[in-house]
Each structure stands twice: as structure tokens, then as C-alpha cells.
XYZ file of C-alpha atoms in Angstrom:
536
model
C -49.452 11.630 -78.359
C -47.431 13.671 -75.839
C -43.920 14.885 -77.505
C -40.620 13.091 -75.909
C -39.549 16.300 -74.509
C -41.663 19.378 -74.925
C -43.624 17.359 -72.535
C -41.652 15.717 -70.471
C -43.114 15.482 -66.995
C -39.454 13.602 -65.262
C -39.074 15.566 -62.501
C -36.252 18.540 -62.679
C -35.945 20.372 -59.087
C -32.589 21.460 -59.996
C -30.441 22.442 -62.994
C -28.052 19.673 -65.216
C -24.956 19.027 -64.683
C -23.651 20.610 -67.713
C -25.846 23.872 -66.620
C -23.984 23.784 -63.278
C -21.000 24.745 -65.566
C -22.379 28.327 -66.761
C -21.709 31.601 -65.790
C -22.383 32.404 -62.200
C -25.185 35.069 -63.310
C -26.861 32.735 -65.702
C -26.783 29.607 -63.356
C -28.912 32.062 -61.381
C -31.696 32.980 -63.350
C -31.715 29.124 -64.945
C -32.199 28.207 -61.611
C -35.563 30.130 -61.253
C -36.696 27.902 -64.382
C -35.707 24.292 -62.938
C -39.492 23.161 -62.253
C -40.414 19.748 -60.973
C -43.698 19.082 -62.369
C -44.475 19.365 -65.984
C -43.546 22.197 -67.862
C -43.669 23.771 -71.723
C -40.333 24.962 -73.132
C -39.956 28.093 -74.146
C -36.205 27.951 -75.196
C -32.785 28.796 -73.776
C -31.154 31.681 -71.942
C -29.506 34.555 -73.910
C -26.535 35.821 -72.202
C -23.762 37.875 -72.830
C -24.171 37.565 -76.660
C -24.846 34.037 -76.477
C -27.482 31.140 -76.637
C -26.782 28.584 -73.362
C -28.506 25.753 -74.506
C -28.190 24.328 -70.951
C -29.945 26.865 -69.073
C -33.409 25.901 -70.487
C -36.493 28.506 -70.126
C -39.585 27.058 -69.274
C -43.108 27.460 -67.684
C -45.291 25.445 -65.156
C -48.258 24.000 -66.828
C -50.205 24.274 -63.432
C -49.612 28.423 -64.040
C -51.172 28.722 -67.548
C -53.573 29.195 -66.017
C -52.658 32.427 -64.270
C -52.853 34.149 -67.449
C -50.556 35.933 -70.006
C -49.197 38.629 -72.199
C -47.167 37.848 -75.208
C -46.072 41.738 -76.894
C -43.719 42.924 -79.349
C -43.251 44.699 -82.495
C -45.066 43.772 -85.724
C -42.712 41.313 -86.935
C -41.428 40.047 -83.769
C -42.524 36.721 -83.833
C -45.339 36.674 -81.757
C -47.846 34.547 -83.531
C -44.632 31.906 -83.613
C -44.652 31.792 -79.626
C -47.925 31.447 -79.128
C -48.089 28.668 -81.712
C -45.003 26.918 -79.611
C -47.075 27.233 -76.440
C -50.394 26.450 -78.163
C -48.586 22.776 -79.405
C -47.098 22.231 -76.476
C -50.282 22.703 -74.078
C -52.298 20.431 -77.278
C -49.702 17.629 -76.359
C -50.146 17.507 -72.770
C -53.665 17.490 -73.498
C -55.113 21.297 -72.924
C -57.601 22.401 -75.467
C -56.444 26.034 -76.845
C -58.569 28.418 -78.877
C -56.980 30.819 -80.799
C -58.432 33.638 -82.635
C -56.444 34.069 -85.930
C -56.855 37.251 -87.478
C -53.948 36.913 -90.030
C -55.455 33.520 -91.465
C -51.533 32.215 -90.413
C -52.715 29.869 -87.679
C -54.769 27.149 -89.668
C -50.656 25.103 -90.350
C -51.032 23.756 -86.167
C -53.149 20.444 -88.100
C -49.841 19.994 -90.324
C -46.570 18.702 -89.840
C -44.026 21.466 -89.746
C -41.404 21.523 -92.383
C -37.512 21.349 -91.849
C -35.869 23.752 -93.119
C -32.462 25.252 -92.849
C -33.626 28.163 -90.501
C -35.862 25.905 -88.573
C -32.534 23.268 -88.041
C -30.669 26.037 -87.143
C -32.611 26.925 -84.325
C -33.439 23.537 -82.919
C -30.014 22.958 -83.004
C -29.034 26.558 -81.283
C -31.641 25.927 -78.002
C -30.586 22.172 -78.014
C -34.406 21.435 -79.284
C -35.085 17.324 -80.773
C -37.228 18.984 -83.200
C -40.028 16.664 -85.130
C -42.710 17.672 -87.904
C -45.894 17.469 -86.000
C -49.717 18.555 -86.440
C -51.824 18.795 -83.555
C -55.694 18.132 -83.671
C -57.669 21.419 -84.493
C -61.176 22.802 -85.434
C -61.516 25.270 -87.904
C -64.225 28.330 -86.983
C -65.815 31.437 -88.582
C -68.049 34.240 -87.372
C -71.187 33.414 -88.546
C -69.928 31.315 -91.302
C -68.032 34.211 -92.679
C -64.753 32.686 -93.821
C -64.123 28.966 -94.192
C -64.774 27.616 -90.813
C -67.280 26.092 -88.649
C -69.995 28.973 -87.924
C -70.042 30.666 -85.074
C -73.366 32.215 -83.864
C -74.766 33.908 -80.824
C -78.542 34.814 -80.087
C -79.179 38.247 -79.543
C -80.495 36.989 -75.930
C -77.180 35.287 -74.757
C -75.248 38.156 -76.024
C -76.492 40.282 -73.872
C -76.647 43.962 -73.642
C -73.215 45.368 -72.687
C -71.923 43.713 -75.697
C -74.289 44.186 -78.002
C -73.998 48.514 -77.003
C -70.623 48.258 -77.966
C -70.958 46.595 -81.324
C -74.016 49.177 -81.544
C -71.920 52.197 -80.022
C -73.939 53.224 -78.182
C -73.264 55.862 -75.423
C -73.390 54.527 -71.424
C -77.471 56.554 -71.276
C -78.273 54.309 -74.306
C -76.014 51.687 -72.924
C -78.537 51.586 -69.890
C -81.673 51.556 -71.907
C -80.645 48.734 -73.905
C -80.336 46.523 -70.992
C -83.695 48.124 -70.163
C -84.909 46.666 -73.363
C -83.358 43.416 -72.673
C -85.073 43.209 -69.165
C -88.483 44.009 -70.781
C -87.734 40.901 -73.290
C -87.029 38.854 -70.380
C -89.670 39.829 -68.515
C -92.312 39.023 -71.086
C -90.457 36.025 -72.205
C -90.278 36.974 -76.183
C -87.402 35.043 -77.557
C -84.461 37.415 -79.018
C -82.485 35.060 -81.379
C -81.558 36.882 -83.733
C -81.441 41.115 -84.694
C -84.672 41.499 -86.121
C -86.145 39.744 -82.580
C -84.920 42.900 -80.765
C -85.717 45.115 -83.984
C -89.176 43.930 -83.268
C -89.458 44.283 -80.100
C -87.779 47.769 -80.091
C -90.299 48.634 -83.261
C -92.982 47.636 -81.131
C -92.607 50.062 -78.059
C -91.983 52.697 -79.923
C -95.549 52.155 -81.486
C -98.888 53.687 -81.147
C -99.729 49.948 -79.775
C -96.377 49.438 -77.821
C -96.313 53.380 -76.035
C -98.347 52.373 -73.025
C -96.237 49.514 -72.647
C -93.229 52.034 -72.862
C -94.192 53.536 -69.946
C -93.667 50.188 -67.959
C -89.376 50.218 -68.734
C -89.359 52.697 -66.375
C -86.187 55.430 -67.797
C -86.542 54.429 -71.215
C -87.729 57.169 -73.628
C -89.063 56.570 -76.819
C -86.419 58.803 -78.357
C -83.280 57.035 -76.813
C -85.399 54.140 -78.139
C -85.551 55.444 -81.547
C -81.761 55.736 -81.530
C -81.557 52.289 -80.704
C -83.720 51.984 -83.510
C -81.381 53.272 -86.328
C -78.588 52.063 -84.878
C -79.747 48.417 -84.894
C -80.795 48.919 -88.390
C -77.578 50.229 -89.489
C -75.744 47.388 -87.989
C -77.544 45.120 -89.847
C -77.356 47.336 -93.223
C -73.381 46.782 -92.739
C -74.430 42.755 -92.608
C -74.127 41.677 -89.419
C -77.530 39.777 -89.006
C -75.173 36.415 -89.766
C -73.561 37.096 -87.072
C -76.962 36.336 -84.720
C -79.222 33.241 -84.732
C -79.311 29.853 -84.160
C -77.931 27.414 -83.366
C -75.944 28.728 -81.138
C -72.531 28.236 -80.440
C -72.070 26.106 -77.493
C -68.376 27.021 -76.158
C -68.343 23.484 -74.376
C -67.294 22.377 -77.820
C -64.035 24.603 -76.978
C -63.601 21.897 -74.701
C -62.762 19.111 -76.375
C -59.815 16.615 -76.525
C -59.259 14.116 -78.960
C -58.644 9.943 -79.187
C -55.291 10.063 -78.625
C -55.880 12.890 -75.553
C -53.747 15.338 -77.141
C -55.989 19.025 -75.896
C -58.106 19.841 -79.738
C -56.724 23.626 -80.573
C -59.703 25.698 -81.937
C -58.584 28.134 -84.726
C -61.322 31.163 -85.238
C -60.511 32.708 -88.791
C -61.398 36.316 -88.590
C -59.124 37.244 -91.338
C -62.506 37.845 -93.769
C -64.127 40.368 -90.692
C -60.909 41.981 -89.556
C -62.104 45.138 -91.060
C -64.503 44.936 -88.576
C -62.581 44.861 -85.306
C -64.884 46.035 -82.875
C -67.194 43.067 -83.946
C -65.017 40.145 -83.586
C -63.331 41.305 -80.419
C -66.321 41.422 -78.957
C -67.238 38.502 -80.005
C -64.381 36.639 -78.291
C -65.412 38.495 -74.907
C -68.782 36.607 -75.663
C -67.223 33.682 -75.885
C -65.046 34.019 -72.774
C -68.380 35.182 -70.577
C -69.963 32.661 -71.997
C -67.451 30.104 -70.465
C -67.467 32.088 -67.172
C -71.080 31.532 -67.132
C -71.346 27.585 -67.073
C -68.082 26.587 -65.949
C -67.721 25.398 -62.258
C -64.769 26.162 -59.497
C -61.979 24.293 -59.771
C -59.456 26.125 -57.903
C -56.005 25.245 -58.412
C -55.320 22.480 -60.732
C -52.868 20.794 -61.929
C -52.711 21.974 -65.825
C -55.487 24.316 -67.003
C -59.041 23.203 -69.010
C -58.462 25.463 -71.694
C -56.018 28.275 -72.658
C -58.090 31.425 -74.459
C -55.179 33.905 -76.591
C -56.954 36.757 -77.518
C -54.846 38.687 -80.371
C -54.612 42.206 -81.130
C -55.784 42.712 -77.155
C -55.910 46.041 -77.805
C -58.997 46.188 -79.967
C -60.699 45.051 -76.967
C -59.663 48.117 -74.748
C -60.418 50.936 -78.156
C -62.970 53.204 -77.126
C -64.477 50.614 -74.450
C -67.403 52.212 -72.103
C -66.310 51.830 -68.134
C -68.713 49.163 -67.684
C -66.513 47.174 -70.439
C -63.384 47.338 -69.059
C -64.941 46.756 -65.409
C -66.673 43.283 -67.069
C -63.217 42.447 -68.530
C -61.103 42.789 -65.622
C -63.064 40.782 -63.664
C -63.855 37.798 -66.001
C -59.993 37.900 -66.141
C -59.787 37.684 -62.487
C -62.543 35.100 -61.784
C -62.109 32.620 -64.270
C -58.691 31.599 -63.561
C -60.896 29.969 -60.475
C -62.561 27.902 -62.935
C -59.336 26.372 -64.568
C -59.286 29.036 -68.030
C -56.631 30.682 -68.731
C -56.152 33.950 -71.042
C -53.422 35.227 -72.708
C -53.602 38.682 -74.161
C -51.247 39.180 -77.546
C -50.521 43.181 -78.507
C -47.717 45.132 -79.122
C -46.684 46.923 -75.929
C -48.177 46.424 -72.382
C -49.401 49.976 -72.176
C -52.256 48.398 -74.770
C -53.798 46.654 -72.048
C -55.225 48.915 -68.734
C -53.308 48.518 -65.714
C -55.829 46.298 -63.819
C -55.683 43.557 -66.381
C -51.820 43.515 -66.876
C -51.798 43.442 -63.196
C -53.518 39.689 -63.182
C -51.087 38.541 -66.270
C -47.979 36.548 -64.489
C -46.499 35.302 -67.460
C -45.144 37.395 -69.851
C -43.311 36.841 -73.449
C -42.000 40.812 -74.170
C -40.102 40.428 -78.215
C -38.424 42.758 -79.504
C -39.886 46.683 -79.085
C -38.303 49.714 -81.446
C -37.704 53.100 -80.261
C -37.496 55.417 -83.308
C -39.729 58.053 -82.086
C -40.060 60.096 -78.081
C -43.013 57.930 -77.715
C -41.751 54.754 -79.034
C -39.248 55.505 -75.897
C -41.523 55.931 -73.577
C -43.420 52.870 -74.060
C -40.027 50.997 -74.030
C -39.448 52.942 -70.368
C -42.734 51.692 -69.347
C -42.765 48.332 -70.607
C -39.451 48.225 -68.621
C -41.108 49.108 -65.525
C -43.593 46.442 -65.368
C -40.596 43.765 -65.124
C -39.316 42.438 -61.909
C -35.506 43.783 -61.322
C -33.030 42.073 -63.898
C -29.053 41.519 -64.092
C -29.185 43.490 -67.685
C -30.414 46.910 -68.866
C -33.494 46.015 -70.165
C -34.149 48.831 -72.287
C -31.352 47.956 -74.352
C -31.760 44.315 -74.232
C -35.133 44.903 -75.559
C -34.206 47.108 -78.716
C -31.660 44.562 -80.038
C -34.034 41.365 -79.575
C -34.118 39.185 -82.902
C -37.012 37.733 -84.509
C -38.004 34.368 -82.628
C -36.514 36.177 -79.118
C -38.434 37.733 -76.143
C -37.636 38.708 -72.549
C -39.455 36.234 -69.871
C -40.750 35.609 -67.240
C -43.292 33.614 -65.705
C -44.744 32.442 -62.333
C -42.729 29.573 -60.739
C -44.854 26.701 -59.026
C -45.474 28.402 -56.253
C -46.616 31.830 -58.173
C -43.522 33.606 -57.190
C -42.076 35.303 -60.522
C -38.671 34.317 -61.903
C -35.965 35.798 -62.752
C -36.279 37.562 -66.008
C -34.672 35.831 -68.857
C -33.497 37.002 -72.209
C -34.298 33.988 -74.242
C -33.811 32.429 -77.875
C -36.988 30.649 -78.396
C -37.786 27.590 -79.881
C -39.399 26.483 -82.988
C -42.720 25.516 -83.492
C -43.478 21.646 -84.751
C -46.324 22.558 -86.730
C -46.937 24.212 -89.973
C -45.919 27.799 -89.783
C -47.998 29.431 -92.159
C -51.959 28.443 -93.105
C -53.194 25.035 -94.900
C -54.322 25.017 -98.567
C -57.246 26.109 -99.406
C -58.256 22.443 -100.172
C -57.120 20.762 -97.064
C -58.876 22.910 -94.768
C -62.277 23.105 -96.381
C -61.878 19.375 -96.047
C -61.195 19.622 -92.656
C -64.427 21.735 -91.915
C -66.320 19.584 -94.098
C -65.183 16.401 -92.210
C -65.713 17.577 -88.721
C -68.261 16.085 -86.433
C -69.354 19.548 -85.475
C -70.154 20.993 -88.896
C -73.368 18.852 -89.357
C -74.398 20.931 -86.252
C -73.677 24.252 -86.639
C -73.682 25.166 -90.389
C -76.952 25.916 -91.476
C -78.762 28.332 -89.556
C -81.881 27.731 -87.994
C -84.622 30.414 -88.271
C -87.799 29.562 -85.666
C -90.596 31.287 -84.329
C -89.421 34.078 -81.784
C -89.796 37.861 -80.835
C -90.220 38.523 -84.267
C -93.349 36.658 -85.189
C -94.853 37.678 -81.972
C -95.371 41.764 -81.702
C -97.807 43.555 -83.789
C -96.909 44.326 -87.206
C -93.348 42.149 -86.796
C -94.018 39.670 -89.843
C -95.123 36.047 -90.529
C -97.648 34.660 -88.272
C -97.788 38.563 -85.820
C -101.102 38.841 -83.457
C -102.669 41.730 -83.634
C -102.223 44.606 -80.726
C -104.415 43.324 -78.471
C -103.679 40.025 -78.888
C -100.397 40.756 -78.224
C -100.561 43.182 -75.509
C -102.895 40.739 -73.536
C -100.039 38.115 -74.739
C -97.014 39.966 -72.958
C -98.970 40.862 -70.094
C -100.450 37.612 -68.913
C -98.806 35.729 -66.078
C -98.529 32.278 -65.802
C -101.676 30.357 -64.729
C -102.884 30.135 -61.667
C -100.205 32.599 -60.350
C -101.142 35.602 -58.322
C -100.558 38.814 -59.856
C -97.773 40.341 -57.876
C -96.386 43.875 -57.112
C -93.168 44.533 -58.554
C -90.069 46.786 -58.749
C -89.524 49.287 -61.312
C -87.743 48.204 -64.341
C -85.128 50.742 -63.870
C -84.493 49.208 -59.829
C -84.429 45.618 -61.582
C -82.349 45.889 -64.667
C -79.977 48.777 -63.344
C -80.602 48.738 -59.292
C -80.339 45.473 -58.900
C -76.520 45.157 -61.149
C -77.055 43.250 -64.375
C -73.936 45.422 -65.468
C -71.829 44.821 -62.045
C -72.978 41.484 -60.016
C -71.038 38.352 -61.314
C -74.488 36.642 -61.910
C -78.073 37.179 -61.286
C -81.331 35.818 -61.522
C -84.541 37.283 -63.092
C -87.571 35.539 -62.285
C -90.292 35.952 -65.319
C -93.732 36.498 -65.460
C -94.303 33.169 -67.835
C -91.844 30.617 -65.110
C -88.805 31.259 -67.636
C -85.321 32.447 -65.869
C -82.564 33.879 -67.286
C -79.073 34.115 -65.176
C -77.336 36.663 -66.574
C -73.386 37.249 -66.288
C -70.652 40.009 -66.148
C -71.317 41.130 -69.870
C -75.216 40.669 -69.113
C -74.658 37.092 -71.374
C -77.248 34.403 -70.680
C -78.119 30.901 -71.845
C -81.703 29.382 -72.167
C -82.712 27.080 -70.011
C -82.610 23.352 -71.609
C -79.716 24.557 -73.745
C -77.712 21.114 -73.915
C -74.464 21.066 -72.067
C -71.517 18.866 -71.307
């Protein structure tokens, strides 16, 4: 049920009447914000000390999808905007996902509540303001928290993620995806850690050495790192994290009856102490979508808005390969109708080639107490367009619920930037009961799907010595080395020219061909899907 005016689609080429009558400066930058087509409010221009509830501050739905940076001190009020734009893109039906690592995000399903500071502010940008909950879905990682679960297989994963949730080095890095090729190759199902554990257990092996010597570049004691590295991670109980079933992010998708876009809340608040996990995880999520979606090109409002928060826990101690996958899933799946939105503190948290692809920014308030809390105010100052103000100041003496903006008009040009009061949101500011949202997960359509974990016959059950139901070594070396009937044994590359040579780490997708008929396209991160996995 779209709201009467946050998504108002009557078309607005140029500013009111009464914003006619504003200062000459300010009629010029609300100028740049007098869209056409439909639009989210953001709030109204501050100028000269005051709030101009006529010159309104907006944003093109078409460019959501041309990505995003919302930044600003702790305390700012940056999970409020992004829960204003999340509502607003809900009601003109965009699906959202959210990743909520403060556990403040589950109130978007509730009415908001009307209180003195929240009339005040409606009532300061001109805002009709109404109590409203917006259809969401409630996630966890791997059922950690109270949420839907969320699982990968160790296969769609993929290797560049999984070596940085391993930290691993770029020469381990490399014989990882090895690893991963070999799997492929020899069609032995990694679902979940122990799969790979297995597999890794088994070429290390008296059994497995001479099939070591096929991964061409992979030695057994890189392999043995691996080893203890994979076992760690699990020791620190992250095998929940890996199985099946497996997420399917076309869920993500979703709108509801009344075609308002269905916001998807991931609670990471119970693994935020593990931050190299869970960002990762939402990369995974965001190749996976790159993977399966089509082209769309330009569209008129996006298919789904992704806000990744605390960006810069993606960027920490990231190998070159991960920031090269990153930039260009930001660049390539704006092309498919996804837009991202990257929520930090200062711009100088996210590297130069990603903030280059982000036209709309939300900058709140920064502080400058110390010589380098000044020179990431100069900086962040320096990636604006020109403005009628000193920016530097304007950005020290921001108050909560206010941010400097500016965004791509409809023709992708940037407007002018704006100092701007923003509005308030409609939902819930703060999280649900306890109660109401376990009801909520309980009561969703998905949960029947996804909560208890399925544990089938894979990798693990297959190599020598790897548990229930393993062949013995020759069983299982004639196993991994048979081809599929009545093809003709043929000469191949080197592991190292297929898995490395050929780019699984820098080629948007590829294809490899197995020995049984199974293939696996693999994408920037190295994710995959199996084949027959259902889709929508």
C-alpha cells in the first residue's frame, strides 16, 4: 500500500510555488531536486540556519540503482536514513535486504510510534507522517540468532571467499581454488566443511599423494596448512554456517499481496564478534545474485536494494583479488537492476574504485577532534561536487537526523549538494519484542524450508577413511578417476592452466566441463550453483 506522499509519483519538473519564494541560493540547489518521475524523500534543505520545508530533497527511484554511500559518525543517525529509504523503496514496491548488525532494524514490520521528537520533525520538513510497518523477513547466519537460517555449501561459496574467512595468504589463496577445481573435476559434492576437510585429508594421504601430483602447484604442505586452518575454523564453530539447504537469494526477491517490495532483515548481532565471517557472507550473497540474475539495463525503479553496514569490514585486511571481485560486482550488477549501498563512517573506509561507482551519497555529521579526524573531514570534502557553503564546517555542526546530499538526477548528472534535515522514519525505530519476532519467523512461509539442516551423502562419505558409508582407496581412486561412459578419455590442461590460467579469480564467469557430465559456472568470487538448483 504505497504511502500518499513518500511515494507520490504526480509529476514535479519544477519547484512549488511557495519554493519559488526562497532565497535565490536555495531556489537553486532545490531546483536540482525537482524530479518528474517518482522519487523517495529524503527531507528539506538546511540553509542559513534554517529548515525550508519548501525546498524538498529527494532522489530518483530509477537511480537507486546506481548505488550508494550513507557515512557519518557513530551516533549520526545513519541506521535512521537508511530505514527512511528502506520504507520508502518497500512502498513503491522494491524488495530491500538489510544486514542488521545492531539487532535495531527488526521495528520496519511495526508501526512507528508518535512521539514528541518524531512530531517535531515531521512537522519541521513539512512531512504527513503515519505509523506504518512494512512487510519483512527475519534471517540468521546459519540459524545463529532468531531468524530464518541462512546457509551456503562449501561448493557455491567458492574459494576466494572461503580464503578469506580461512586467512589464508594469496599462495594458499591459489591452492585452495586448486582444491576446489580438483572437487569439480571429480565431481565430489562439497556441502558442507568436513566435504572439503575430506577431500583435503584425502590428498594429503598415503592413498590421495599420487593423486596430489595431478593439482598441478599444490604441495602437500600448503595443503596441510589448509588443513589446520579448516579445522580451526570449524573448532571456533563455524560448520553451521555450511550445508544444506541452501540459501536461495531469489527469496531476496520477493514482494508481497499488497505489492509493497518485502525488506529482508539479516540479524548478525549474535556473530558480530565475528566480522570477517558475516561480511563475507553478504559478498556471497551479492555474487550469488550476480550469478543468476539477467541484464536489465536501465529500469525504471531497481529489483532490489542490498545496504551493506559497517562497509568497512569488507575492505579490513582484504587480499587484491577481493577488492578486484568487489569492485566489479559493484560495477556489473547495477546492469542487472541491484543496487548497493555501502554504510561506514567516513568515505576513506571504502577504496577509491568503489566510492567512485557510488552516485548517491548521505554524508551525517563527521567530528574533528584529532589531526586525523581532520584529515578525513578534508578528504571526505573532496569527494563532493563544488557547493555554495564551506563544507568542512557545515559538516562538523550537522545534528543527529542531518546529512549533506547529493544524488544523481534522472539523467545521472549529480545535484547540487544539499545540507538537509531529514525525515522520520514510519516504522518502528528500535527492534520488535522478543515474542513478536520469533512469531514472525515461526509464521513465515520460508521457515518450513530452510530451518533444519539437511545432512546427505557428499565428499565426505566418498574418500577413503572420510566416515559413514567411505570406499576403500582403490575403490575410490578408480571412483574419481573414471570418466563418464562411453566417453573418450581426453588430454587435458594442467590444473594450474585451468583453475588459475584460465581466471576463476578474474573472468566474470566461466565454465568447467567435468569428467562425470556435471558443470559448474563459477563467478567473480569463484561462487557457483548446482545444476537443478530450483530458481525463480
Amino acid at each position: 500500500m504505497p504511502d500518499r506522499e513518500t511515494t507520490s509519483q504526480a509529476p514535479a519538473p519544477r519547484v512549488s510555488a511557495r519554493a519559488a519564494a526562497l532565497p535565490r541560493e536555495a531556489l537553486g540547489i532545490a531546483s536540482g531536486y525537482a524530479f518528474s518521475g517518482p522519487a523517495l524523500h529524503l527531507g528539506a534543505l538546511l540553509w542559513d540556519g534554517r529548515c525550508l520545508p519548501d525546498a524538498r530533497i529527494r532522489v530518483p527511484l530509477a537511480m537507486l540503482n546506481r548505488h550508494g554511500l550513507v557515512a557519518g559518525a557513530t551516533g549520526s543517525g545513519k541506521t535512521t536514513t537508511l530505514q527512511l529509504i528502506a520504507e520508502q523503496l518497500s512502498a513503491q514496491g522494491v524488495p530491500v535486504f538489510l544486514a542488521d548488525i545492531k539487532g535495531d532494524l527488526s521495528g520496519m514490520a511495526a508501526p512507528g510510534r508518535a512521539d514528541a521528537p518524531v512530531e517535531g520533525r515531521a512537522r519541521e520538513v513539512d512531512q504527513r507522517w503515519t505509523g506504518t510497518g512494512f512487510p519483512a523477513e527475519y534471517y540468521a547466519l546459519g540459524g545463529i540468532g532468531r531468524g530464518i537460517p541462512i546457509r551456503a555449501t562449501v561448493t557455491g561459496f567458492g574459494p576466494v571467499l572461503l580464503a578469506r574467512v580461512l586467512r589464508l595468504n594469496r599462495t594458499q589463496e591459489q591452492s585452495l581454488a586448486l582444491i576446489f577445481h580438483y572437487a569439480d573435476a571429480k565431481g565430489l559434492e562439497l556441502v558442507d566443511l568436513k566435504d572439503l576437510r575430506a577431500v583435503v585429508t584425502f590428498l594429503t594421504s598415503d592413498e590421495g599423494r599420487q593423486e596430489l601430483k595431478t593439482v598441478g602447484g599444490l604441495s602437500a604442505a600448503t595443503a596441510g596448512v589448509i588443513l589446520r586452518s579448516l579445522t580451526a575454523f570449524e573448532a571456533q564453530g563455524a560448520s553451521g554456517f555450511f550445508g544444506e539447504p541452501e540459501f536461495d537469494t531469489a527469496e531476496l526477491l520477493r514482494t508481497g499481496e499488497d505489492g509493497r517490495g518485502i525488506v529482508s532483515v539479516l540479524e548478525l548481532n549474535a556473530v558480530q564478534d565475528r566480522p570477517r565471517l558475516f561480511s563475507t557472507f553478504l559478498m556471497w550473497l551479492l555474487a550469488d545474485l550476480f550469478h543468476d540474475l539477467p541484464e536489465v539495463g536501465d529500469v525504471d525503479k531497481p529489483r532490489l536494494v542490498f545496504f551493506l553496514d559497517e562497509a568497512h569490514l569488507l575492505f579490513d585486511d582484504a587480499s587484491e583479488v577481493f577488492l578486484e571481485s568487489i569492485t566489479r560486482t559493484v560495477r556489473l550488477i547495477r546492469s542487472k537492476g541491484v543496487g548497493v549501498f555501502f554504510v561506514t563512517q567516513t568515505p576513506n573506509d571504502v577504496p577509491a574504485d568503489v566510492l567512485a561507482q557510488l552516485g548517491n551519497r548521505v554524508q551525517h555529521a563527521l567530528r574533528a577532534f584529532t589531526p586525523d579526524d581532520q584529515k578525513a573531514l578534508n578528504a571526505t570534502v573532496r569527494t563532493f561536487p563544488r557547493a555554495p557553503y564551506d563544507l568542512g564546517e557545515v559538516l562538523t555542526n550537522l545534528g543527529t537526523g542531518e546529512a549533506v546530499v547529493t544524488v544523481l538526477n534522472e539523467k545521472g548528472v549529480p545535484t547540487p549538494v544539499a545540507a538537509t534535515r531529514l525525515r522520520a522514519p514510519e516504522s518502528l525505530m528500535g527492534p520488535v519484542g522478543q515474542e513478536a519476532l520469533e512469531r514472525a519467523v515461526a509464521g513465515s512461509p520460508l521457515y518450513g524450508r530452510y530451518a533444519r539442516a539437511v545432512d546427505r551423502e557428499s565428499a565426505y562419505e566418498r574418500p577413503a577413511g572420510g566416515g559413514r558409508g567411505a570406499k576403500g582407496p582403490d575403490e575410490m581412486r578408480d571412483a574419481m578417476r573414471r570418466e563418464t561412459p562411453g566417453e573418450p578419455v581426453r588430454e587435458q590442461p594442467s590444473a594450474v592452466e585451468q583453475a588459475v590460467g584460465s581466471g576463476v579469480f578474474t573472468s566474470p564467469a566461466r565454465s568447467v566441463g567435468t569428467q562425470i557430465g556435471r558443470e559448474i559456472t563459477r563467478s567473480l568470487f569463484g561462487t557457483a550453483r548446482r545444476p537443478g538448483r530450483r530458481r525463480r
